[in-house]
Amino acid sequence: MADLFDLGDLPNWLQVPQVDTQAAALYRRAVNGWLQNATGLTVWPDPVPDDLWGWAIELAAMVSENPTLLHSETVGATSATFGDRTRREQILSEARKAYNTVGQPQWSFPAPDWSWS
């Protein structure tokens, strides 16, 4: 079974060398759940398509930067607003459109030939 990304990809792409293997595995697990739910895929294609890989890295970056996916946070006189929720929903919506085939025909069928009637 293919993984969405190698655990070594995250420190390189996030440019955060302190992301260790254990943290990267947790991020990948969260991303797997989100993308499996959106796509309906239970096994990732091997090799993983570029769009799925890119979404996975971006979602993992979101989890890394904002683990609880807070929308906003205020500490004393300082407040911060995160746009992660909106972007996460955009990514999952795109993944759903691109890969979720639940309830859709999996094969094409020829047009009926009514000439024999």
Coordinates of N, CA and C in Angstrom, one line a residue:
M1 N 0.8 -1.2 0.0 CA 0.0 0.0 0.0 C 0.9 1.2 0.0
A2 N 0.6 2.1 -0.9 CA 1.4 3.4 -1.0 C 1.0 4.4 0.1
D3 N 1.9 5.2 0.5 CA 1.6 6.2 1.5 C 1.5 7.5 0.7
L4 N 0.7 8.5 1.2 CA 0.5 9.8 0.5 C 1.9 10.5 0.3
F5 N 2.7 10.4 1.3 CA 4.0 11.1 1.2 C 5.0 10.4 2.2
D6 N 6.3 10.4 1.9 CA 7.3 9.9 2.7 C 7.4 10.8 3.9
L7 N 7.7 10.2 5.1 CA 7.9 11.0 6.3 C 9.0 12.0 6.2
G8 N 10.0 11.7 5.4 CA 11.1 12.6 5.2 C 10.7 13.8 4.3
D9 N 9.6 13.8 3.6 CA 9.2 14.9 2.7 C 8.8 16.1 3.5
L10 N 8.2 15.9 4.7 CA 7.7 17.0 5.4 C 8.8 18.0 5.9
P11 N 9.8 17.6 6.5 CA 10.8 18.6 7.0 C 11.4 19.3 5.8
N12 N 11.5 18.7 4.6 CA 12.1 19.4 3.4 C 11.1 20.4 2.9
W13 N 9.8 20.0 2.7 CA 8.8 20.9 2.2 C 8.4 22.0 3.1
L14 N 8.3 21.7 4.4 CA 7.9 22.7 5.4 C 9.1 23.6 5.8
Q15 N 10.3 23.2 5.4 CA 11.5 23.8 5.7 C 11.6 24.0 7.3
V16 N 11.2 23.0 7.9 CA 11.3 22.9 9.4 C 12.0 21.6 9.8
P17 N 13.3 21.7 9.9 CA 14.0 20.4 10.2 C 13.6 19.7 11.5
Q18 N 13.0 20.5 12.5 CA 12.7 19.8 13.7 C 11.5 19.0 13.7
V19 N 10.8 18.9 12.5 CA 9.7 17.9 12.4 C 10.3 16.5 12.4
D20 N 10.1 15.8 13.4 CA 10.7 14.4 13.5 C 9.8 13.4 12.9
T21 N 10.2 12.2 12.8 CA 9.5 11.1 12.1 C 8.2 10.8 12.9
Q22 N 8.2 10.9 14.2 CA 7.0 10.6 14.9 C 5.9 11.7 14.7
A23 N 6.3 13.0 14.7 CA 5.3 14.0 14.4 C 4.8 13.9 12.9
A24 N 5.7 13.6 12.0 CA 5.3 13.5 10.6 C 4.3 12.4 10.4
A25 N 4.5 11.3 11.1 CA 3.6 10.1 11.1 C 2.2 10.5 11.6
L26 N 2.2 11.3 12.6 CA 0.9 11.8 13.1 C 0.2 12.7 12.2
Y27 N 1.0 13.6 11.6 CA 0.4 14.5 10.6 C -0.2 13.7 9.4
R28 N 0.6 12.7 8.9 CA 0.2 11.9 7.8 C -1.1 11.1 8.1
R29 N -1.2 10.7 9.4 CA -2.4 9.9 9.8 C -3.6 10.8 9.7
A30 N -3.5 12.1 10.2 CA -4.6 13.0 10.1 C -5.0 13.3 8.7
V31 N -4.0 13.5 7.9 CA -4.3 13.8 6.4 C -4.9 12.6 5.7
N32 N -4.4 11.4 6.0 CA -5.0 10.2 5.5 C -6.5 10.2 5.7
G33 N -6.9 10.4 7.0 CA -8.3 10.4 7.4 C -9.1 11.4 6.6
W34 N -8.6 12.6 6.5 CA -9.4 13.6 5.8 C -9.5 13.3 4.3
L35 N -8.4 12.9 3.7 CA -8.5 12.6 2.3 C -9.2 11.3 1.9
Q36 N -9.1 10.3 2.8 CA -9.9 9.1 2.6 C -11.4 9.4 2.7
N37 N -11.8 10.2 3.6 CA -13.2 10.5 3.8 C -13.7 11.3 2.6
A38 N -12.8 12.2 2.1 CA -13.3 13.1 0.9 C -13.3 12.3 -0.4
T39 N -12.3 11.4 -0.6 CA -12.2 10.7 -1.9 C -12.9 9.4 -1.9
G40 N -13.1 8.8 -0.8 CA -13.7 7.4 -0.8 C -12.7 6.4 -1.1
L41 N -11.4 6.7 -1.3 CA -10.3 5.8 -1.6 C -9.9 5.1 -0.3
T42 N -9.7 3.8 -0.3 CA -9.2 3.1 0.9 C -7.8 2.7 0.7
V43 N -7.3 2.7 -0.5 CA -5.9 2.4 -0.8 C -5.4 3.5 -1.8
W44 N -4.3 4.1 -1.5 CA -3.8 5.1 -2.3 C -3.1 4.5 -3.6
P45 N -3.4 5.2 -4.7 CA -2.7 4.7 -6.0 C -1.2 4.7 -5.8
D46 N -0.6 3.8 -6.5 CA 0.9 3.7 -6.5 C 1.4 3.9 -7.9
P47 N 2.1 4.9 -8.3 CA 2.5 6.1 -7.4 C 1.3 7.0 -7.2
V48 N 1.4 7.8 -6.1 CA 0.4 8.7 -5.7 C 0.4 9.8 -6.7
P49 N -0.8 10.2 -7.3 CA -0.9 11.3 -8.2 C -0.4 12.6 -7.6
D50 N 0.1 13.5 -8.4 CA 0.6 14.7 -8.0 C -0.4 15.6 -7.2
D51 N -1.6 15.6 -7.7 CA -2.6 16.4 -6.9 C -2.8 15.9 -5.5
L52 N -3.0 14.6 -5.4 CA -3.2 14.0 -4.0 C -1.9 14.3 -3.1
W53 N -0.7 14.1 -3.7 CA 0.5 14.4 -3.0 C 0.6 15.8 -2.5
G54 N 0.3 16.7 -3.4 CA 0.3 18.2 -3.1 C -0.7 18.5 -2.0
W55 N -1.9 18.0 -2.1 CA -2.9 18.3 -1.1 C -2.5 17.7 0.2
A56 N -1.9 16.5 0.2 CA -1.5 15.9 1.5 C -0.4 16.7 2.1
I57 N 0.6 17.2 1.4 CA 1.7 18.0 2.0 C 1.1 19.3 2.5
E58 N 0.2 20.0 1.8 CA -0.4 21.2 2.2 C -1.2 21.0 3.5
L59 N -2.0 19.9 3.5 CA -2.8 19.6 4.7 C -1.9 19.3 5.9
A60 N -0.8 18.6 5.7 CA 0.1 18.3 6.7 C 0.8 19.5 7.3
A61 N 1.0 20.5 6.4 CA 1.6 21.8 6.8 C 0.6 22.5 7.7
M62 N -0.7 22.4 7.4 CA -1.7 23.1 8.2 C -1.7 22.4 9.6
V63 N -1.7 21.1 9.7 CA -1.7 20.4 11.0 C -0.4 20.8 11.8
S64 N 0.7 20.9 11.1 CA 2.0 21.2 11.7 C 1.9 22.6 12.3
E65 N 1.4 23.6 11.6 CA 1.4 24.9 12.1 C 0.3 25.3 13.0
N66 N -0.8 24.5 12.9 CA -2.0 24.8 13.8 C -2.6 23.5 14.1
P67 N -2.0 22.7 15.0 CA -2.5 21.3 15.3 C -3.9 21.2 15.7
T68 N -4.5 22.1 16.4 CA -5.9 22.0 16.8 C -6.8 22.7 15.8
L69 N -6.3 23.2 14.7 CA -7.0 23.9 13.7 C -7.9 25.0 14.3
L70 N -7.3 25.8 15.1 CA -8.1 27.0 15.7 C -8.4 27.9 14.6
H71 N -9.5 28.6 14.7 CA -9.9 29.6 13.7 C -9.2 30.9 14.1
S72 N -9.3 31.2 15.4 CA -8.6 32.4 15.9 C -8.2 32.2 17.3
E73 N -7.2 33.0 17.8 CA -6.7 32.8 19.1 C -6.4 34.2 19.7
T74 N -6.7 34.4 20.9 CA -6.3 35.6 21.6 C -5.6 35.3 22.9
V75 N -4.4 35.9 23.0 CA -3.6 35.7 24.3 C -3.3 37.1 24.7
G76 N -3.9 37.6 25.8 CA -3.6 38.9 26.2 C -4.1 39.9 25.2
A77 N -3.2 40.8 24.8 CA -3.5 41.8 23.8 C -3.2 41.4 22.4
T78 N -2.7 40.2 22.2 CA -2.4 39.7 20.9 C -3.4 38.7 20.4
S79 N -3.9 38.9 19.2 CA -4.8 37.9 18.6 C -4.3 37.5 17.2
A80 N -4.6 36.3 16.8 CA -4.2 35.8 15.5 C -5.4 35.1 14.9
T81 N -5.6 35.2 13.6 CA -6.6 34.5 12.9 C -6.0 33.6 11.8
F82 N -6.5 32.4 11.8 CA -5.9 31.4 10.8 C -6.9 31.1 9.7
G83 N -6.4 31.0 8.5 CA -7.3 30.7 7.3 C -7.3 29.2 7.0
D84 N -6.8 28.4 7.9 CA -6.7 27.0 7.6 C -8.0 26.3 7.3
R85 N -9.0 26.6 8.0 CA -10.3 25.9 7.8 C -10.8 26.1 6.4
T86 N -10.8 27.3 5.9 CA -11.3 27.6 4.6 C -10.5 26.9 3.6
R87 N -9.2 27.0 3.7 CA -8.3 26.3 2.7 C -8.5 24.8 2.8
R88 N -8.6 24.2 4.0 CA -8.8 22.8 4.2 C -10.0 22.4 3.5
E89 N -11.1 23.1 3.6 CA -12.4 22.8 3.0 C -12.3 22.8 1.5
Q90 N -11.5 23.8 1.0 CA -11.3 23.9 -0.5 C -10.5 22.7 -1.0
I91 N -9.5 22.3 -0.3 CA -8.7 21.1 -0.7 C -9.6 19.9 -0.7
L92 N -10.3 19.7 0.4 CA -11.2 18.5 0.5 C -12.3 18.5 -0.6
S93 N -12.8 19.6 -0.9 CA -13.8 19.7 -1.9 C -13.3 19.4 -3.3
E94 N -12.1 19.8 -3.6 CA -11.4 19.5 -4.8 C -11.1 18.0 -4.9
A95 N -10.6 17.4 -3.8 CA -10.4 16.0 -3.8 C -11.6 15.2 -4.0
R96 N -12.7 15.7 -3.4 CA -14.0 15.0 -3.5 C -14.5 15.0 -4.9
K97 N -14.3 16.1 -5.6 CA -14.7 16.2 -7.0 C -13.8 15.3 -7.9
A98 N -12.5 15.3 -7.6 CA -11.6 14.6 -8.5 C -11.6 13.1 -8.3
Y99 N -11.9 12.6 -7.1 CA -11.7 11.2 -6.8 C -12.9 10.5 -6.3
N100 N -13.9 11.1 -5.7 CA -15.0 10.4 -5.1 C -16.0 9.9 -6.2
T101 N -16.0 8.6 -6.3 CA -16.9 8.0 -7.4 C -18.0 7.2 -6.8
V102 N -18.3 7.4 -5.5 CA -19.4 6.7 -4.8 C -20.7 7.0 -5.5
G103 N -21.4 6.0 -5.9 CA -22.7 6.2 -6.5 C -22.6 6.5 -8.0
Q104 N -21.4 6.6 -8.6 CA -21.3 6.9 -10.0 C -20.9 5.7 -10.7
P105 N -21.3 5.5 -12.0 CA -20.8 4.4 -12.8 C -19.3 4.3 -12.9
Q106 N -18.8 3.1 -12.8 CA -17.3 2.9 -12.8 C -16.8 2.6 -14.2
W107 N -17.7 2.3 -15.1 CA -17.3 1.9 -16.5 C -18.2 2.6 -17.5
S108 N -17.8 2.7 -18.7 CA -18.7 3.3 -19.7 C -19.3 2.2 -20.5
F109 N -20.5 2.4 -20.9 CA -21.3 1.5 -21.6 C -21.6 2.0 -23.0
P110 N -21.6 1.2 -24.0 CA -22.0 1.7 -25.3 C -23.4 2.1 -25.4
A111 N -23.7 3.0 -26.3 CA -25.1 3.4 -26.5 C -25.9 2.2 -27.0
P112 N -27.1 2.1 -26.6 CA -28.0 1.0 -27.0 C -28.2 0.9 -28.5
D113 N -28.2 -0.3 -29.0 CA -28.4 -0.5 -30.4 C -29.8 -0.9 -30.6
W114 N -30.7 0.0 -31.0 CA -32.1 -0.4 -31.2 C -32.4 -0.9 -32.5
S115 N -31.4 -1.0 -33.4 CA -31.7 -1.5 -34.8 C -32.3 -2.9 -34.8
W116 N -32.0 -3.7 -33.8 CA -32.5 -5.1 -33.9 C -33.9 -5.3 -33.5
S117 N -34.6 -4.2 -33.0 CA -36.0 -4.4 -32.5 C -37.0 -4.5 -33.6

